[in-house]
PDB file of C-alpha atoms in Angstrom:
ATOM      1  CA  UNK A 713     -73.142  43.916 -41.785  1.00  0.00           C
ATOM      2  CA  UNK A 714     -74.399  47.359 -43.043  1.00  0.00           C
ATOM      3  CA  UNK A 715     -76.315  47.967 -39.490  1.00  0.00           C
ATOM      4  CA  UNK A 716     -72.801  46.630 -37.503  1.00  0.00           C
ATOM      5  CA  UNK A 717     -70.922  49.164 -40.120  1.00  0.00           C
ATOM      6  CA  UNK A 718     -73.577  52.036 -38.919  1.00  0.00           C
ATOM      7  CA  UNK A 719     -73.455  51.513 -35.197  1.00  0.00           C
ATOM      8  CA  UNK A 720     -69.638  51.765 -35.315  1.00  0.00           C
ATOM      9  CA  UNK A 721     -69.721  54.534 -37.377  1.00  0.00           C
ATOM     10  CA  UNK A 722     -72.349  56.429 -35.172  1.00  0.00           C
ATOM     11  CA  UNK A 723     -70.266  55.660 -31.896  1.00  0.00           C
ATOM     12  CA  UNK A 724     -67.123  57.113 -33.785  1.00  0.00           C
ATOM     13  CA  UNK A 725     -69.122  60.429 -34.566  1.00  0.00           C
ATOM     14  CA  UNK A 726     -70.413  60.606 -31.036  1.00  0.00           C
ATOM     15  CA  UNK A 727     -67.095  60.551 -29.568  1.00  0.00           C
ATOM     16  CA  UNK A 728     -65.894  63.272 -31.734  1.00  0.00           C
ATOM     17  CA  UNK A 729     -68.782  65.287 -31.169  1.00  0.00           C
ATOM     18  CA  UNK A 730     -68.626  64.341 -27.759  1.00  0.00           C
ATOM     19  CA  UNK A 731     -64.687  65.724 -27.543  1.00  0.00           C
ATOM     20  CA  UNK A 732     -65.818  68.911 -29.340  1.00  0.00           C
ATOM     21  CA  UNK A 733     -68.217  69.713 -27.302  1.00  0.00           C
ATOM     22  CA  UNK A 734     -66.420  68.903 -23.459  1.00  0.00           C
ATOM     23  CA  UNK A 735     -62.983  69.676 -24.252  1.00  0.00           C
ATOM     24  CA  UNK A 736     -62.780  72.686 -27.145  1.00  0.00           C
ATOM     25  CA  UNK A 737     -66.058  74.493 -26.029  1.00  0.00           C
ATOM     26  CA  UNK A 738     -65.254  76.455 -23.749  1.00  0.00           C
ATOM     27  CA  UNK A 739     -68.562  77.411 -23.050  1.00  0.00           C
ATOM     28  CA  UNK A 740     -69.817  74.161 -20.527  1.00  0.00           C
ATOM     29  CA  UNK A 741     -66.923  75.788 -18.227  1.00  0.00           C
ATOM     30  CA  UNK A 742     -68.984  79.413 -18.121  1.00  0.00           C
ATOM     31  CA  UNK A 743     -71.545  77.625 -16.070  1.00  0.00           C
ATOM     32  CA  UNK A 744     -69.180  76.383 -13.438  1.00  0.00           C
ATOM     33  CA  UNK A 745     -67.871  78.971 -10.252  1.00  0.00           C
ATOM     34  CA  UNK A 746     -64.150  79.210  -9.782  1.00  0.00           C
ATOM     35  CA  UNK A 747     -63.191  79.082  -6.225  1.00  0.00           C
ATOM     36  CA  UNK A 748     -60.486  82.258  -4.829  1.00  0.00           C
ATOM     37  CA  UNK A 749     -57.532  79.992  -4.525  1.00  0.00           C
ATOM     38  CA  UNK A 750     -57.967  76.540  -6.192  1.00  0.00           C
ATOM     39  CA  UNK A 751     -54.456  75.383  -4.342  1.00  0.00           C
ATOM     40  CA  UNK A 752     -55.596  76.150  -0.939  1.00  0.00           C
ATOM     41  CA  UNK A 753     -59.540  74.660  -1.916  1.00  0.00           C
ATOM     42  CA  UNK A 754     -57.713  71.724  -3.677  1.00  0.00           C
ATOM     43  CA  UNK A 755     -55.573  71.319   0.086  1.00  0.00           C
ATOM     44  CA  UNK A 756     -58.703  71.414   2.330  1.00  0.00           C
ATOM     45  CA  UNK A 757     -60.543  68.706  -0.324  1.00  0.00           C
ATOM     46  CA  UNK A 758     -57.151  66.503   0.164  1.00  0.00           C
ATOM     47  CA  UNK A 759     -57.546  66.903   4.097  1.00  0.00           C
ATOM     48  CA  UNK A 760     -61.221  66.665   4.410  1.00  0.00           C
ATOM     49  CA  UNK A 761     -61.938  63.783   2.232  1.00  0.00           C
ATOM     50  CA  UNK A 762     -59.083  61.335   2.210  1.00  0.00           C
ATOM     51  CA  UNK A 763     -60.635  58.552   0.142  1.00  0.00           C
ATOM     52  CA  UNK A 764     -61.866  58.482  -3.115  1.00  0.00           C
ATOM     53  CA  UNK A 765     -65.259  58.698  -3.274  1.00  0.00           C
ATOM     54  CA  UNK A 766     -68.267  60.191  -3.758  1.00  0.00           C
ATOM     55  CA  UNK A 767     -69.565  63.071  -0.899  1.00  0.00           C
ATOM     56  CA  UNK A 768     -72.398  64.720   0.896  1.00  0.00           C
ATOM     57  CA  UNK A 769     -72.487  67.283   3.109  1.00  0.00           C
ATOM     58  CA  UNK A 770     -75.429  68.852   4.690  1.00  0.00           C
ATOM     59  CA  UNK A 771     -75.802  71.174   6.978  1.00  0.00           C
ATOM     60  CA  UNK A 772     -77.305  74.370   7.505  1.00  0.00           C
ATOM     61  CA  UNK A 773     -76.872  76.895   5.489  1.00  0.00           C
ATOM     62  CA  UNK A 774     -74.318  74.771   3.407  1.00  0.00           C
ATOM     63  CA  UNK A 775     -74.936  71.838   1.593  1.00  0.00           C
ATOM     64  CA  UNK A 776     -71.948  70.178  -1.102  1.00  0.00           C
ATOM     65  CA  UNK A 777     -71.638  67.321  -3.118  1.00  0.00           C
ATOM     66  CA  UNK A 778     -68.281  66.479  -4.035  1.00  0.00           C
ATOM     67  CA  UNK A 779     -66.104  63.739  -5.877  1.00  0.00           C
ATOM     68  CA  UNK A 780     -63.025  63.441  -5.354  1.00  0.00           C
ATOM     69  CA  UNK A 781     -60.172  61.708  -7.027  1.00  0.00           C
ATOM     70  CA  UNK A 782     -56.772  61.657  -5.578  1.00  0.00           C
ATOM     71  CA  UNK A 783     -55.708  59.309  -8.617  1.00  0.00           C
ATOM     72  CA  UNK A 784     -56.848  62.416 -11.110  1.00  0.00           C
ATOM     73  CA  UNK A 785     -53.942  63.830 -13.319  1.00  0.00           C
ATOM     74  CA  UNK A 786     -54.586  66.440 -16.387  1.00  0.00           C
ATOM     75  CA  UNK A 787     -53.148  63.383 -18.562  1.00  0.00           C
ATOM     76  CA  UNK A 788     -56.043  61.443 -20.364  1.00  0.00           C
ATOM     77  CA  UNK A 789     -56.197  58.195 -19.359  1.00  0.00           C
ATOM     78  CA  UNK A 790     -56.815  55.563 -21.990  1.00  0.00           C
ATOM     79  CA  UNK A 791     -59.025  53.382 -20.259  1.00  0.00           C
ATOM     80  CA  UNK A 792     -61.463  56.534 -19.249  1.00  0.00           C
ATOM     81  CA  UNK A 793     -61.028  57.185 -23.455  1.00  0.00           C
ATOM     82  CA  UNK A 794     -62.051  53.201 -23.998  1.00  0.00           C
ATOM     83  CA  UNK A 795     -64.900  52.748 -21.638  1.00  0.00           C
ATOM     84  CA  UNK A 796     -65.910  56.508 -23.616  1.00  0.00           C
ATOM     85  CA  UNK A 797     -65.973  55.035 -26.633  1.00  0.00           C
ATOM     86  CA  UNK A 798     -67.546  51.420 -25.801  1.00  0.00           C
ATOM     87  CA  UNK A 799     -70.749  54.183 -23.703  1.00  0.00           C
ATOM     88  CA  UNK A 800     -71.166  55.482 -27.298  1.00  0.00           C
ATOM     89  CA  UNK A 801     -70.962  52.002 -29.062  1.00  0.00           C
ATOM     90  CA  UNK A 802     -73.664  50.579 -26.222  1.00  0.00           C
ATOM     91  CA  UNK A 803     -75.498  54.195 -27.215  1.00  0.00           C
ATOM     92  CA  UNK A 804     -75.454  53.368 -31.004  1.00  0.00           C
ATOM     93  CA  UNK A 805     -76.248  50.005 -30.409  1.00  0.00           C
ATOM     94  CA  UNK A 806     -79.808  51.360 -28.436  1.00  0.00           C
ATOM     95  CA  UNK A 807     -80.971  53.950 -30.920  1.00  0.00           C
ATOM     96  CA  UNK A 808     -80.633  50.761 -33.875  1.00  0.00           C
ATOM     97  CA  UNK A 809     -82.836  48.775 -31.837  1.00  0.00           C
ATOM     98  CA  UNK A 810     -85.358  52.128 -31.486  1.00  0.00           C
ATOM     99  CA  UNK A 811     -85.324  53.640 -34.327  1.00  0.00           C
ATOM    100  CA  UNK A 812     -87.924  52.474 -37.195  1.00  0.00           C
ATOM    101  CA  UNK A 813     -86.333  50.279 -40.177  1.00  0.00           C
ATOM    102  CA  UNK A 814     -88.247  52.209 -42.978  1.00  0.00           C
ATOM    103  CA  UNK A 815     -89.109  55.310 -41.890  1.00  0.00           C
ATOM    104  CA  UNK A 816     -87.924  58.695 -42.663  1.00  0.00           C
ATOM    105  CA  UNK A 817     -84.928  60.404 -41.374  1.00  0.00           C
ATOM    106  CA  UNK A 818     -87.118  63.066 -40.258  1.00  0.00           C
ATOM    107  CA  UNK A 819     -89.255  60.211 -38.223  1.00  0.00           C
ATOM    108  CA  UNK A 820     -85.856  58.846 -36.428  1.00  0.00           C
ATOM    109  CA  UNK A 821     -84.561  62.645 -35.838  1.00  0.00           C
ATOM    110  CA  UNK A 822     -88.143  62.929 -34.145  1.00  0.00           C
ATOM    111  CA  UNK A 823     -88.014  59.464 -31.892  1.00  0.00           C
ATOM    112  CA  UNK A 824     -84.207  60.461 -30.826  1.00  0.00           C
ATOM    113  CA  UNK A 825     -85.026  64.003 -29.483  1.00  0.00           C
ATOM    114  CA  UNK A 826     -88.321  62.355 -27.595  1.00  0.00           C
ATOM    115  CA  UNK A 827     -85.786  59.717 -26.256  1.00  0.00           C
ATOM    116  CA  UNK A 828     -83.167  62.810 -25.082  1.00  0.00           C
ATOM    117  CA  UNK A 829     -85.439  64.922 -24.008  1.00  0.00           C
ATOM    118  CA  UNK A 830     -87.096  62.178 -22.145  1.00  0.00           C
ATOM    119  CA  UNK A 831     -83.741  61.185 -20.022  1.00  0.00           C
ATOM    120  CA  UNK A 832     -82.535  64.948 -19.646  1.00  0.00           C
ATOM    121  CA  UNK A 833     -86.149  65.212 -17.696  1.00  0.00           C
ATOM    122  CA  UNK A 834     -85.179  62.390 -15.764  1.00  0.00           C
ATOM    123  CA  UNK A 835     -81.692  62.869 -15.294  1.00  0.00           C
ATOM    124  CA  UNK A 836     -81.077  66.175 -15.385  1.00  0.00           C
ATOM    125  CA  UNK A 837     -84.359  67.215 -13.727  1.00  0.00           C
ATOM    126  CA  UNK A 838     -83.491  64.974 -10.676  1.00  0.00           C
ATOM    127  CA  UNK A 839     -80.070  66.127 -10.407  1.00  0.00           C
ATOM    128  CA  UNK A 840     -81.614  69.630  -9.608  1.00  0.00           C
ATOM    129  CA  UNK A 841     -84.561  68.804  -8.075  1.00  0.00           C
ATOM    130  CA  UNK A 842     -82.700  66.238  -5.552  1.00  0.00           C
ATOM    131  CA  UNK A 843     -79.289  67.256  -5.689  1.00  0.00           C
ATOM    132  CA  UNK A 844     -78.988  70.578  -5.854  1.00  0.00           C
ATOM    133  CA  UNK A 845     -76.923  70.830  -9.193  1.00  0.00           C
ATOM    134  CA  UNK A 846     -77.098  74.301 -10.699  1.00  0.00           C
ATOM    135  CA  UNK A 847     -79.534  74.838 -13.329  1.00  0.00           C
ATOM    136  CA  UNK A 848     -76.589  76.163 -16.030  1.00  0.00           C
ATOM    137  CA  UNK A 849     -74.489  73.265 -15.671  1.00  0.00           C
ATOM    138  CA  UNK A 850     -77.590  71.044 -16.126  1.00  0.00           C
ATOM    139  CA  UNK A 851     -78.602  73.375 -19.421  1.00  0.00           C
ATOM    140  CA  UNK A 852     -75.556  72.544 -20.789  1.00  0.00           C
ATOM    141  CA  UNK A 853     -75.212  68.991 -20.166  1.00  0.00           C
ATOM    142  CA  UNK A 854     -79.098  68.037 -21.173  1.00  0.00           C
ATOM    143  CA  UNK A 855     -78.618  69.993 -24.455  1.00  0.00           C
ATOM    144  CA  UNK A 856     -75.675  67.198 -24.904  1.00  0.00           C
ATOM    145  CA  UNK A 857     -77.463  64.574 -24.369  1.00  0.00           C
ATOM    146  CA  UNK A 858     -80.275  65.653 -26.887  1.00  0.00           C
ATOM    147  CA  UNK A 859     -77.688  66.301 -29.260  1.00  0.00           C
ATOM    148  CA  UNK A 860     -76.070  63.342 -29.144  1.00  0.00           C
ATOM    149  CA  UNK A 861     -80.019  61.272 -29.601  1.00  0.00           C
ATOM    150  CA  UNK A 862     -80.516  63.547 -32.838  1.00  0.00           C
ATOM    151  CA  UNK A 863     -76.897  63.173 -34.616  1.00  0.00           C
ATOM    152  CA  UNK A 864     -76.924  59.355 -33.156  1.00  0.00           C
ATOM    153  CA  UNK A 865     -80.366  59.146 -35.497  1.00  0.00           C
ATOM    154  CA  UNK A 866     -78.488  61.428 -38.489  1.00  0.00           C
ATOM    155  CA  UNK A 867     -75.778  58.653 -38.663  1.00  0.00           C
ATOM    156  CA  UNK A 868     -77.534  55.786 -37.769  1.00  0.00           C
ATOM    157  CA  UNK A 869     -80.555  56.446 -39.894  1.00  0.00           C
ATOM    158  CA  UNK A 870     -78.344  55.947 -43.289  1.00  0.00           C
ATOM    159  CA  UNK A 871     -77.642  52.874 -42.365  1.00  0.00           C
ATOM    160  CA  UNK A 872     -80.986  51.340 -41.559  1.00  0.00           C
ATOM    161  CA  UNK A 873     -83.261  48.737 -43.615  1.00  0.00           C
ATOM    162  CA  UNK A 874     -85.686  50.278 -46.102  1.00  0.00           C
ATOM    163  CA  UNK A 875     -87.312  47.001 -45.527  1.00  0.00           C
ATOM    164  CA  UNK A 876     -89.040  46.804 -41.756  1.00  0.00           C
ATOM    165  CA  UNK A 877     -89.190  42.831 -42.338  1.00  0.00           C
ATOM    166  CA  UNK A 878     -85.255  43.000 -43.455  1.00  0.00           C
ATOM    167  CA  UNK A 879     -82.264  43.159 -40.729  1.00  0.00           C
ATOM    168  CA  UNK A 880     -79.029  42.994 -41.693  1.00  0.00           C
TER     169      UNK A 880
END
């Protein structure tokens, strides 16, 4: 029950943090270009890509990826905000199967950043590698992801066995 108690209490944290850190910092946003006239750039998208999807174009001297989303409104949707929260549960959920019953907070801390670090290589690497993503967009969103391993571990790590024979 304690370890159920954690996990939930972990995910909760994360999705703060995770708000915070998308939608008050404005910071993330620095990293992205602004187009001259979004209305007109926003019309051509529209016209050019009628479905939504998922998009590549390559050709030379040009080369886009670009997702569109004719269903998109500036009004959170709910379900986006559920399936947010349940990533974060399933997230929780991973790091209590990882992380050491028994050992120090400074030995989960540890464990989570190798486990961040270790996707944001993957991830994040191959998104500029293969993809072309910029690398200041990519900075920001692989010092997330670390972030959210390490305070994942800060919560979760209270709520561990002492015991590494004993699971709640």
């Amino acid at each position: 029950m304690k370890l159920s108690l954690g996990i939930l209490l972990t995910a909760i944290v994360l999705f703060v943090f995770g708000f915070l850190y998308w939608a008050v910092n404005p910071l993330p946003d620095k990293a992205l270009n602004t187009v001259p006239d979004s209305d007109a750039a926003a019309a051509a998208i529209g016209e050019q890509f009628p479905d939504t999807g998922m998009y590549s174009v390559m050709q030379s001297g040009l080369g886009a990826t670009v997702i569109v989303n004719h269903e998109a409104s500036e009004e959170v949707d709910p379900l986006a905000m559920l399936y947010g929260f349940v990533h974060y549960l399933v997230i929780a959920a991973l790091l209590a199967v990882v992380l050491q019953n028994g050992a120090s907070v400074a030995a989960h801390v540890r464990r989570a950043f190798i486990m961040g670090l270790a996707a944001v290589v993957l991830v994040e690497g191959a998104d500029i590698i293969w993809w072309g993503y910029t690398w200041g967009w990519k900075l920001w969103g692989g010092a997330y992801h670390i972030l959210v391993f390490v305070l994942g571990a800060l919560v979760l790590s209270k709520f561990l066995p002492d015991d590494p024979d004993v699971i709640d």
